[in-house]
mmCIF file of C-alpha atoms in Angstrom:
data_model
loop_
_atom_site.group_PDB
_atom_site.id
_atom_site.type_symbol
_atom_site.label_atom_id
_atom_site.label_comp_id
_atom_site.label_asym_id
_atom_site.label_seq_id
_atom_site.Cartn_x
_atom_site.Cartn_y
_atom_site.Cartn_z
ATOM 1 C CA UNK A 1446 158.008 42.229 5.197
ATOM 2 C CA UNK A 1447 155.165 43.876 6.687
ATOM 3 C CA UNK A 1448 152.989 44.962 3.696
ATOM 4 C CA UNK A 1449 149.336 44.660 4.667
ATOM 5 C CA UNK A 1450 149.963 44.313 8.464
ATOM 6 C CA UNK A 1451 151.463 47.632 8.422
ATOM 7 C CA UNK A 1452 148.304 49.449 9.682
ATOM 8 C CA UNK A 1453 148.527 46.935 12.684
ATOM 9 C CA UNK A 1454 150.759 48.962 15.401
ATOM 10 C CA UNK A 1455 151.079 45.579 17.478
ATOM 11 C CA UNK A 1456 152.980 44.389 14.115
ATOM 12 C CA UNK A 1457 154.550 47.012 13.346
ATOM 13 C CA UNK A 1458 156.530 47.169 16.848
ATOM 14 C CA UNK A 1459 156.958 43.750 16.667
ATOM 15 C CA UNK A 1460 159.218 43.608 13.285
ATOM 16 C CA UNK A 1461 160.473 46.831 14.422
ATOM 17 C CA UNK A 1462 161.517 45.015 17.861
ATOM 18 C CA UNK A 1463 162.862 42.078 16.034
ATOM 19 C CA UNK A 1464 165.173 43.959 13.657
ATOM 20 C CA UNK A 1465 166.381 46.553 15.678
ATOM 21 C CA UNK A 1466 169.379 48.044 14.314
ATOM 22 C CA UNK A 1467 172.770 47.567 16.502
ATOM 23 C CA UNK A 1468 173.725 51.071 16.946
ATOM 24 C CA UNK A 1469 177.083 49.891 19.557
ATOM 25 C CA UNK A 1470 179.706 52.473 18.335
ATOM 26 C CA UNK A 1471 182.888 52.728 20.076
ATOM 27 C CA UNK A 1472 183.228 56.419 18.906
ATOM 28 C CA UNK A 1473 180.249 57.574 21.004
ATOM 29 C CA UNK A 1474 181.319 55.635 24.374
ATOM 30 C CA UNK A 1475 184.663 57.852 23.523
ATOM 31 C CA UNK A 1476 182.634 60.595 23.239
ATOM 32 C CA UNK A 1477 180.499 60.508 26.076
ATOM 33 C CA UNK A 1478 183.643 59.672 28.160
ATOM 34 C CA UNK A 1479 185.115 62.629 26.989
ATOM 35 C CA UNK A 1480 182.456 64.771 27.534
ATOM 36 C CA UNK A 1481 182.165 63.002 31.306
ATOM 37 C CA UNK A 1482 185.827 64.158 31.361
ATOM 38 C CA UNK A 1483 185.360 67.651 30.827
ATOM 39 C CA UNK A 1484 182.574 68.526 32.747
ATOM 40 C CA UNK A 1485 184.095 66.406 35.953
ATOM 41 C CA UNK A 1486 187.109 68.943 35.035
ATOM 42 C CA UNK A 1487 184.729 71.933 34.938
ATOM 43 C CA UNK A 1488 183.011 70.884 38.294
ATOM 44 C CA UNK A 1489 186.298 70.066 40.296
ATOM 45 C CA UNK A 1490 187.634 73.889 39.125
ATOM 46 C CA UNK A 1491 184.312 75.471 40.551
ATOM 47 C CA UNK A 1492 184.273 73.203 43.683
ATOM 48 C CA UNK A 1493 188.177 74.511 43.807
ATOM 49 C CA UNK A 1494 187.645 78.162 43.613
ATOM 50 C CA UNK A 1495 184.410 77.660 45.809
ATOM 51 C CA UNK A 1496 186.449 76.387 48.854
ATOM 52 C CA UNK A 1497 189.201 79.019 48.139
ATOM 53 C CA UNK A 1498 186.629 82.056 48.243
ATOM 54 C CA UNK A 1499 184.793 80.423 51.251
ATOM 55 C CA UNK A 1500 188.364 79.530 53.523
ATOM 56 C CA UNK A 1501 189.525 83.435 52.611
ATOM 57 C CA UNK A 1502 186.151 84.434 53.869
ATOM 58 C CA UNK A 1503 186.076 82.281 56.943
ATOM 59 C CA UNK A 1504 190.040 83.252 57.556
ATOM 60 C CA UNK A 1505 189.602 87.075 57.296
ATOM 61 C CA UNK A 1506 186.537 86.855 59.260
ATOM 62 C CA UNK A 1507 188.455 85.356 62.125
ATOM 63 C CA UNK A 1508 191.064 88.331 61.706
ATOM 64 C CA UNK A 1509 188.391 90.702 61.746
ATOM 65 C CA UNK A 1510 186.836 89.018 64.769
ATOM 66 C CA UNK A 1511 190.346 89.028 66.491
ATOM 67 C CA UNK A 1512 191.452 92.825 65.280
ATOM 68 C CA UNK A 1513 187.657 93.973 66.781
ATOM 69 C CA UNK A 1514 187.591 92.288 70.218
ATOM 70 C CA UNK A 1515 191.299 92.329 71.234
ATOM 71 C CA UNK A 1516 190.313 90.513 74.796
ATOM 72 C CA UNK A 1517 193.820 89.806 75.452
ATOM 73 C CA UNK A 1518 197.045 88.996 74.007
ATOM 74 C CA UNK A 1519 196.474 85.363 74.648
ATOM 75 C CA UNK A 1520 193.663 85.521 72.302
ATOM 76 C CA UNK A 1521 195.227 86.940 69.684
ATOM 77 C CA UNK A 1522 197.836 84.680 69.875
ATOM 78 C CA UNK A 1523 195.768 81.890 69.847
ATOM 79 C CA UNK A 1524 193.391 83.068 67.312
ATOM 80 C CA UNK A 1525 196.165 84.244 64.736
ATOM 81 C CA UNK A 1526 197.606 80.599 65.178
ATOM 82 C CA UNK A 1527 194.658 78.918 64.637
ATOM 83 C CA UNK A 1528 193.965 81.230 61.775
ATOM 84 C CA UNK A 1529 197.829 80.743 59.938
ATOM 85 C CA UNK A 1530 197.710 76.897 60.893
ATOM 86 C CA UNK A 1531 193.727 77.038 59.307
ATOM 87 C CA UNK A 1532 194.549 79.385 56.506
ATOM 88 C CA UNK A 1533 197.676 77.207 55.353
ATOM 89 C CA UNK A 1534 195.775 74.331 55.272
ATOM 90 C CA UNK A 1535 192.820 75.465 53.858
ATOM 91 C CA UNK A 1536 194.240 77.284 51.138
ATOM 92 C CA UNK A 1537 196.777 74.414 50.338
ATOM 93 C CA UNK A 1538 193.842 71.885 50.322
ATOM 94 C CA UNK A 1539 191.396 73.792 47.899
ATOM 95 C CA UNK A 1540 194.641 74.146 45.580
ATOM 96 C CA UNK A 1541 195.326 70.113 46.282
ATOM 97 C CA UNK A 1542 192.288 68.497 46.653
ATOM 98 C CA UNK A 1543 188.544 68.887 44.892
ATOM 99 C CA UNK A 1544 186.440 67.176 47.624
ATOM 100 C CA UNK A 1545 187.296 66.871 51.407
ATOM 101 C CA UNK A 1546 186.737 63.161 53.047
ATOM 102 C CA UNK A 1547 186.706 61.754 56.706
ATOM 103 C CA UNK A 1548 188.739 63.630 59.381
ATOM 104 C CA UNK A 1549 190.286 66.111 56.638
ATOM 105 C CA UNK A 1550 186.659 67.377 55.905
ATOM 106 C CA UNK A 1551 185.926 67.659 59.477
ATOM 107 C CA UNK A 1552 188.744 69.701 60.131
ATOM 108 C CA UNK A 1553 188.674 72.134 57.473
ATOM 109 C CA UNK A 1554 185.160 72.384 56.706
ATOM 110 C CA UNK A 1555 183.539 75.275 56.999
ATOM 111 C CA UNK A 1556 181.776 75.395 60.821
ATOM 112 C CA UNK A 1557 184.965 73.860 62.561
ATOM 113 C CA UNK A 1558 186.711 77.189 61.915
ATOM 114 C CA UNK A 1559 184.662 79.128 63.647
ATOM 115 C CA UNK A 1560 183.997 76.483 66.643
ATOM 116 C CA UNK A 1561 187.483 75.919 67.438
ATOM 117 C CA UNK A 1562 187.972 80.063 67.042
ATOM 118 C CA UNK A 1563 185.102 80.251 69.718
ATOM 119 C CA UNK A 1564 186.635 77.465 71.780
ATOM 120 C CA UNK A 1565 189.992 79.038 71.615
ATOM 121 C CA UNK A 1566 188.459 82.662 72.927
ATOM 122 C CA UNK A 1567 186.760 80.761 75.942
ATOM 123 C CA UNK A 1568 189.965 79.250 76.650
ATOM 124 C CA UNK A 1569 191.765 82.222 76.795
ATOM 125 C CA UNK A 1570 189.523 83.956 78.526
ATOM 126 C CA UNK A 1571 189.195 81.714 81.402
ATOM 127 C CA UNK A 1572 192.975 81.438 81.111
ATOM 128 C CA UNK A 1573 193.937 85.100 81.575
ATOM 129 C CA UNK A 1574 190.750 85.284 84.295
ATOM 130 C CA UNK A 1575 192.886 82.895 86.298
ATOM 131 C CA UNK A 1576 195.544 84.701 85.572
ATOM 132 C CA UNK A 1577 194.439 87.837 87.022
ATOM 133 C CA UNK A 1578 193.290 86.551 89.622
ATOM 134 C CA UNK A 1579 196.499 84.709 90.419
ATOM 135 C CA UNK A 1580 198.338 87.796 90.225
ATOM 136 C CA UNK A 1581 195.706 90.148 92.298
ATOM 137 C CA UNK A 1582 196.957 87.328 95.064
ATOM 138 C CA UNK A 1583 200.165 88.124 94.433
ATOM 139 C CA UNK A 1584 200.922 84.756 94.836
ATOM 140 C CA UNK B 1453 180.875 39.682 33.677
ATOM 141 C CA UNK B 1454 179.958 42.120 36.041
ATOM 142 C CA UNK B 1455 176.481 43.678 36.486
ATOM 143 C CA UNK B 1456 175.398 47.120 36.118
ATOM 144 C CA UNK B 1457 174.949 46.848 39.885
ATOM 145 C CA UNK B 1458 178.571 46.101 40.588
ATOM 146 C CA UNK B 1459 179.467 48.352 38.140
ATOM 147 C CA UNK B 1460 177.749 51.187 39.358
ATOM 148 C CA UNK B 1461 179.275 50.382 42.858
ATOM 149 C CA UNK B 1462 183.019 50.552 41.047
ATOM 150 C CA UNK B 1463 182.346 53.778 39.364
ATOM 151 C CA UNK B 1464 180.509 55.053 42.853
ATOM 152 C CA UNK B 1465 182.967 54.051 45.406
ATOM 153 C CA UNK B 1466 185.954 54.087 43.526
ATOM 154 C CA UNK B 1467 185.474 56.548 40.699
ATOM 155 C CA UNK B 1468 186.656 53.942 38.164
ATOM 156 C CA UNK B 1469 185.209 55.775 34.982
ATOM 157 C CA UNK B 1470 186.292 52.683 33.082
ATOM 158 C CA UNK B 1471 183.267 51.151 34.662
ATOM 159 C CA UNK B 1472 181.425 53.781 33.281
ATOM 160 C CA UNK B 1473 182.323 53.457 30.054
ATOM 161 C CA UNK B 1474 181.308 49.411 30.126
ATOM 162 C CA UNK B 1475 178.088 50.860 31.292
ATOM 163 C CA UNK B 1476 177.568 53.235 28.444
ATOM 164 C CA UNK B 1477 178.832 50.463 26.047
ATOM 165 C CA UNK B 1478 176.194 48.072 27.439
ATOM 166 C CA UNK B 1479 173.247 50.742 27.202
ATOM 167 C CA UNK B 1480 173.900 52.968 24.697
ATOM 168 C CA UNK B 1481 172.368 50.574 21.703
ATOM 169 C CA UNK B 1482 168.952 50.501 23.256
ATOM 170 C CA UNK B 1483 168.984 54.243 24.554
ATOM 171 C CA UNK B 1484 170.177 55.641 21.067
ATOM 172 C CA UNK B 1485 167.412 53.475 19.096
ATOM 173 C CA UNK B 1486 164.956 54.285 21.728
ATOM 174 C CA UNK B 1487 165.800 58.507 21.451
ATOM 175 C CA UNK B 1488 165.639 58.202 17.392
ATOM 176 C CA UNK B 1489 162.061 56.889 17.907
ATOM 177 C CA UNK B 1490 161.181 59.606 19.825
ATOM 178 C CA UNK B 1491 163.062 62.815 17.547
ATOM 179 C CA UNK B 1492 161.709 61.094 14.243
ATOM 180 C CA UNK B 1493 164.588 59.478 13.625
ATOM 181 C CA UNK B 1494 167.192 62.414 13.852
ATOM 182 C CA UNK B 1495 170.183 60.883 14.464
ATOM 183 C CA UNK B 1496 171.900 64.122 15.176
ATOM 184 C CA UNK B 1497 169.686 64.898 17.998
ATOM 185 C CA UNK B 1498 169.090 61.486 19.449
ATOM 186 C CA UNK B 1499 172.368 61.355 20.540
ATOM 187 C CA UNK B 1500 173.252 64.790 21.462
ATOM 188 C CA UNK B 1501 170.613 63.920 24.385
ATOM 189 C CA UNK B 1502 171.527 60.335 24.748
ATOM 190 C CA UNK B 1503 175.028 61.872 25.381
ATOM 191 C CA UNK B 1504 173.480 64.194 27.465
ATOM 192 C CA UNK B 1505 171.610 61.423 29.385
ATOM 193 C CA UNK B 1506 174.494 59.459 30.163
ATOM 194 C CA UNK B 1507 176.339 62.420 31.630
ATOM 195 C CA UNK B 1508 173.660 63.157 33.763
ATOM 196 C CA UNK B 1509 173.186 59.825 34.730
ATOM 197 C CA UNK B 1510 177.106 59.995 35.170
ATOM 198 C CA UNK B 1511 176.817 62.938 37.571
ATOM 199 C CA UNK B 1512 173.654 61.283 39.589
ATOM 200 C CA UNK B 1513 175.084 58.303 39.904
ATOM 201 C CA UNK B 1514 175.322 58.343 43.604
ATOM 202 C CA UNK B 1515 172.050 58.666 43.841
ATOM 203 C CA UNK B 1516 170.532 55.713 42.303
ATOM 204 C CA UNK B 1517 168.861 53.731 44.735
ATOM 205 C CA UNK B 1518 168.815 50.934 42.895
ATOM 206 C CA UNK B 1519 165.151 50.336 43.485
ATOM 207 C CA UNK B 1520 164.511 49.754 39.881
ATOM 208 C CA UNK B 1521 166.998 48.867 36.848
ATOM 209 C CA UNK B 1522 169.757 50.796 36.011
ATOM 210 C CA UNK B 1523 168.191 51.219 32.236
ATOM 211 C CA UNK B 1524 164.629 51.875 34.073
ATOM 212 C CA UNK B 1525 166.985 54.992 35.989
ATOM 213 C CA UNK B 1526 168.310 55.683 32.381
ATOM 214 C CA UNK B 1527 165.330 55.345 30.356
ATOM 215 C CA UNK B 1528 163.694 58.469 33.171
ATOM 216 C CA UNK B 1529 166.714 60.732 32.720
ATOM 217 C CA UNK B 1530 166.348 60.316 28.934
ATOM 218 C CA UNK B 1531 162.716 60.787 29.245
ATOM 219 C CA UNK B 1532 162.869 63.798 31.148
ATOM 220 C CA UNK B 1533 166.052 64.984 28.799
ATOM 221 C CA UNK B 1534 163.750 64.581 25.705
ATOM 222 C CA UNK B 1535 161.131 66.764 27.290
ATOM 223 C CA UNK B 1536 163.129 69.474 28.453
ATOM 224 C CA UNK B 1537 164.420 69.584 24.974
ATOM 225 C CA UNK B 1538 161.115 69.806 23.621
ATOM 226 C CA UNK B 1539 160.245 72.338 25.865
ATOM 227 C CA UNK B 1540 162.891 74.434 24.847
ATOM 228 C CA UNK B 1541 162.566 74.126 21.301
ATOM 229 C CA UNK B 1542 159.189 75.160 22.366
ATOM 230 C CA UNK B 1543 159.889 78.029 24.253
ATOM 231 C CA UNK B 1544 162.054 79.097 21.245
ATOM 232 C CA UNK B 1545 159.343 78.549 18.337
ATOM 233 C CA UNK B 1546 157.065 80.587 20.498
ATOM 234 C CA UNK B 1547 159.644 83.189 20.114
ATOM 235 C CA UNK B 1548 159.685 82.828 16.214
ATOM 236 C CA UNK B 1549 156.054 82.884 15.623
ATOM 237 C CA UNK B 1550 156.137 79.418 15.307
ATOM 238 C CA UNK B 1551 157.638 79.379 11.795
ATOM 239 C CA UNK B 1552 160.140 76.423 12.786
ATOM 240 C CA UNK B 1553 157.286 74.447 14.292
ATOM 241 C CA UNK B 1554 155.529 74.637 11.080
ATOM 242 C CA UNK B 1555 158.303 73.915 9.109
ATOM 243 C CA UNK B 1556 159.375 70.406 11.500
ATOM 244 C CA UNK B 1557 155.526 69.644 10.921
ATOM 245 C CA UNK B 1558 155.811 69.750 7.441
ATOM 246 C CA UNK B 1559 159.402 68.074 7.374
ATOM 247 C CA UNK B 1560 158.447 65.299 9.396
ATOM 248 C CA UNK B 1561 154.923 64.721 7.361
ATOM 249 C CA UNK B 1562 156.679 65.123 4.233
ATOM 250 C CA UNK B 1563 159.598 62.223 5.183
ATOM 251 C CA UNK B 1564 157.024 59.902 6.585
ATOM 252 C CA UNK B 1565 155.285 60.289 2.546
ATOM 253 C CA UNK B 1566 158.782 60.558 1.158
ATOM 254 C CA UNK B 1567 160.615 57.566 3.295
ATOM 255 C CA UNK B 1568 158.143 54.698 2.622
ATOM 256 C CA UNK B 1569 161.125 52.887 0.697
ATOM 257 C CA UNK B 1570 163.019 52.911 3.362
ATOM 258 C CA UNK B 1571 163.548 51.283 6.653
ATOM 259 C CA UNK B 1572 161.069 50.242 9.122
ATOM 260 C CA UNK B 1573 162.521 51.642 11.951
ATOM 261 C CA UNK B 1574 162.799 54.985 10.384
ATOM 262 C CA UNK B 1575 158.979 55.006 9.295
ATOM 263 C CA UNK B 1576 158.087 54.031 12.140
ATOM 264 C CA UNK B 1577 159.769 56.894 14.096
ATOM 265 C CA UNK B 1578 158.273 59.434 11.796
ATOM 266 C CA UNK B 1579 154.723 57.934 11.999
ATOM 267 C CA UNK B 1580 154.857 58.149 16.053
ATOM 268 C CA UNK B 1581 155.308 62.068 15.316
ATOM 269 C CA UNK B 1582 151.821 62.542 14.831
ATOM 270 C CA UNK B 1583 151.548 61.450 18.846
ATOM 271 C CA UNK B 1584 152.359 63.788 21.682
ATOM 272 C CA UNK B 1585 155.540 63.565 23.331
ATOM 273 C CA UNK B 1586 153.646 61.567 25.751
ATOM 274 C CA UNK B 1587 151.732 59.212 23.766
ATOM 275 C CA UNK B 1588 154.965 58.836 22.004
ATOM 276 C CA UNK B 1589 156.950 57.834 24.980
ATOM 277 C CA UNK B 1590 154.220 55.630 26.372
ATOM 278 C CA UNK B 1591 153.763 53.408 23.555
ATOM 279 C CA UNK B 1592 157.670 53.154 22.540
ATOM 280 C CA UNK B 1593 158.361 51.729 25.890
ATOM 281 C CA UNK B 1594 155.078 49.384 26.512
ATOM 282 C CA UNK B 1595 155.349 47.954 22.706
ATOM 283 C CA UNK B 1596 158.864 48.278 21.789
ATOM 284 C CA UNK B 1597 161.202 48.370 24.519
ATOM 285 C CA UNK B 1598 158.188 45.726 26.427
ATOM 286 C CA UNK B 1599 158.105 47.546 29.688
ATOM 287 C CA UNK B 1600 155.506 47.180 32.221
ATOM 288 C CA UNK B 1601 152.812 49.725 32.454
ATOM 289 C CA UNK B 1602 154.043 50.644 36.050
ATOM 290 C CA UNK B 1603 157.756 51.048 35.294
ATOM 291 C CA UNK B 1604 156.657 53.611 32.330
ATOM 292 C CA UNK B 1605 154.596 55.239 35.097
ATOM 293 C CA UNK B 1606 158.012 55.576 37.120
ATOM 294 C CA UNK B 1607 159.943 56.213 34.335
ATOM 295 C CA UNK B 1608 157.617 59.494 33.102
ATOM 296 C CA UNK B 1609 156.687 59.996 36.402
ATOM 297 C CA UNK B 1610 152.524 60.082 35.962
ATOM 298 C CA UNK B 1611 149.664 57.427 37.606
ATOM 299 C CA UNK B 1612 149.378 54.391 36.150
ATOM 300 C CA UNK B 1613 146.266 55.267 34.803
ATOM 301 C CA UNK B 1614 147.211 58.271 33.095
ATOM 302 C CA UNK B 1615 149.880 55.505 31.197
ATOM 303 C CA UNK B 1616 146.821 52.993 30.200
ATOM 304 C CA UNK B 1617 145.477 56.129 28.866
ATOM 305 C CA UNK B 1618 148.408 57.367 27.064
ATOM 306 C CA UNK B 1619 148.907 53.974 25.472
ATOM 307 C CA UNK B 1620 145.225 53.618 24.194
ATOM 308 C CA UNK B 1621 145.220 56.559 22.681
ATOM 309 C CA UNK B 1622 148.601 56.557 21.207
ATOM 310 C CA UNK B 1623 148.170 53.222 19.550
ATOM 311 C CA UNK B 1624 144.861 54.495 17.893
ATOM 312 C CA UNK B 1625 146.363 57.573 16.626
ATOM 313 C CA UNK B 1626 148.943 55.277 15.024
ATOM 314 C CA UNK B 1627 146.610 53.021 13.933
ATOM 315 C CA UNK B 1628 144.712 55.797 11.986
ATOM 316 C CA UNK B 1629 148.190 57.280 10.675
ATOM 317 C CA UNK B 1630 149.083 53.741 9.385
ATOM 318 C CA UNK B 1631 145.672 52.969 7.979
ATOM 319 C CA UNK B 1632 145.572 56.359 5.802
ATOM 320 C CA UNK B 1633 149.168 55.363 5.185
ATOM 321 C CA UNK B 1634 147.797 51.902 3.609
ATOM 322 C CA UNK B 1635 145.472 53.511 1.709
ATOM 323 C CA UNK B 1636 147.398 55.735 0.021
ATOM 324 C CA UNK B 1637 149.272 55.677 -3.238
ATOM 325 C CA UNK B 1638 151.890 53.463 -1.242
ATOM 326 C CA UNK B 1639 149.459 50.529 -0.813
ATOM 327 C CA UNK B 1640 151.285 48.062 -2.344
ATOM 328 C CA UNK B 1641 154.790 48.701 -1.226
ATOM 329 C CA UNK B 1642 156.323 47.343 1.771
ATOM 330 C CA UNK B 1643 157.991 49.043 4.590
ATOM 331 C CA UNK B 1644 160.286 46.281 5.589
#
C-alpha cells in the first residue's frame, strides 16, 4: 500500500522494485528464437549469394585476364586450371557452406585467387623463358 | 548452472542457440519489465523491442567483451533500441503534423488519471512519461533496476555527470507529477 508515500519517488520505486511482476513466458523465448532463426536464415542466404557473385567475378576476371594477355600456352593452361579447380570449388562452397574457416577460407577467399593467378603467370613465364632459351641452344 | 559467461562462450564458439535461449529465459523478465517502464506500460511495444534487443544482442554476440555484465551489454542495446524507436516515431509525427504526438500525450495523461485503480507498476510507467526519454532511462535504472551511476553512464553512453544530472532532475519532475497526483481527486486512494 503506498497511499500517502506515493508522492515520494524513492517509495514509489521501492514497492515497485519489491513487487515486480514475473513476466518469464516460455512463448516469447520461442519467439525470439524463432525470430533469431529466421534472420540467421536471411543472413546465411545473402552471405551465400554474396560469395557466389564475388567467386563469378573473381573467376571471369581471371578468364578475361588470361583471354587478354595470352603470354603463352603454358599460361593459359595453367591459368584455366587454376581457374576450373578455383571456380569448382568456389562455386560448390558458396552453395555448401555460409562462412569459410581456417585453411578453406584461406584458399578460397577472395585475394588468394588472384595471388596464386599472378604466381602461376610468373611461373610460366620464367618457365617458357628457359625454355626458349634452351631451345635457341639447341641443346 | 552455468553463467551467462559460459553461456555466451557456448553460443559463441559453438553456435549452440540452445544456450541462447537459457540466456533469453534468464533475462527476458527484467528486460521486458524494464522496456514497459519506459513505453508507458505498452506491452505490445515493450516487447516488440525487447525481441528486437535480444536479436541484436544475438547477432553481436561475438563482440561482447565481457568488460561489464551481460545484462549491463543488454540493458545498452535496449537502451539504444528504445531510442531509435523513439526517434522514428519521431521522425514520423513530424511527418503528420504531429497529430499522433498529441494524441500519445493525451493518451498517456489521460491513463495515468484513468489507471489510478490499478497496478503500481503500471502507474508508475505512465507517470515517468512526463520525463524525457533520458530522464526516464536514468532514473529506471539508478532506482529500480539499482545500477550504479557509472554503469548507466556506459549503458546510455553520456558522462557521468550528465547521469547525476539526469537523475536529479528526473526524480523532481516525478516528484511534482506524484505530488499534483496526491492532491487530486484521487487523494485518498491507493496505488498499490
Amino acid at each position: 500500500m503506498m497511499n500517502k508515500q506515493s508522492d515520494n519517488p524513492e517509495a514509489l520505486f521501492r514497492a515497485a522494485r519489491q513487487t515486480e511482476p514475473d513476466l518469464s513466458d516460455q512463448a516469447f523465448a520461442d519467439a525470439v528464437m524463432q525470430q533469431i532463426s529466421k534472420t540467421s536464415a536471411n543472413q546465411a542466404m545473402t552471405a551465400r549469394q554474396k560469395n557466389i557473385i564475388l567467386w563469378l567475378a573473381a573467376t571471369l576476371g581471371v578468364l578475361i585476364a588470361g583471354s587478354v594477355f595470352p603470354i603463352n600456352e603454358i599460361f593459359s593452361l595453367i591459368t584455366n586450371g587454376v581457374t576450373v579447380v578455383y571456380g569448382f570449388l568456389v562455386v560448390s562452397s558458396a552453395f555448401l557452406t555460409t562462412e569459410f574457416t581456417g585453411f578453406f577460407s584461406m584458399l578460397v577467399s577472395g585475394v588468394t585467387l588472384p595471388v596464386i593467378s599472378f604466381i602461376a603467370l610468373m611461373i610460366s613465364t620464367m618457365a617458357y623463358s628457359a625454355y626458349q632459351v634452351v631451345e635457341a641452344d639447341g641443346i | 548452472m552455468l553463467t551467462d559467461s559460459e553461456l555466451i562462450d557456448q553460443v559463441v564458439n559453438a553456435g549452440d542457440s540452445q544456450a541462447f535461449t537459457t540466456l533469453v529465459r534468464r533475462h527476458q523478465q527484467a528486460l521486458r519489465y524494464s522496456l514497459r517502464q519506459l513505453t508507458g506500460w505498452n506491452e505490445a511495444l515493450a516487447d516488440d523491442l525487447s525481441q528486437e534487443t535480444f536479436l541484436k544482442a544475438y547477432l553481436a554476440l561475438a563482440s561482447f567483451k565481457k568488460e561489464s555484465a551481460f545484462s549491463t551489454w543488454l540493458y545498452r542495446i535496449a537502451y539504444n533500441v528504445f531510442v531509435s524507436y523513439k526517434r522514428k516515431l519521431q521522425n514520423t509525427l513530424d511527418q503528420y503534423a504531429n497529430i499522433e504526438s498529441a494524441n500519445e500525450e493525451e493518451s498517456a495523461e489521460s491513463g495515468f488519471n484513468s489507471r489510478c485503480e490499478t497496478d503500481l507498476h503500471r502507474d508508475l510507467a505512465l507517470a515517468m512519461q512526463a520525463l524525457t526519454v533520458q530522464q526516464r532511462s536514468a532514473l529506471h535504472l539508478y532506482m529500480h533496476r539499482q545500477c550504479t551511476q557509472q554503469e548507466i553512464s556506459e549503458i546510455m553512453d553520456v558522462p557521468l555527470g550528465t547521469v547525476k544530472t539526469l537523475i536529479n532532475r528526473g526524480r523532481l519532475v516525478l516528484q511534482e507529477k506524484l505530488a499534483a497526483w496526491q492532491d487530486g481527486k484521487y487523494d485518498e486512494q491507493t496505488i498499490g
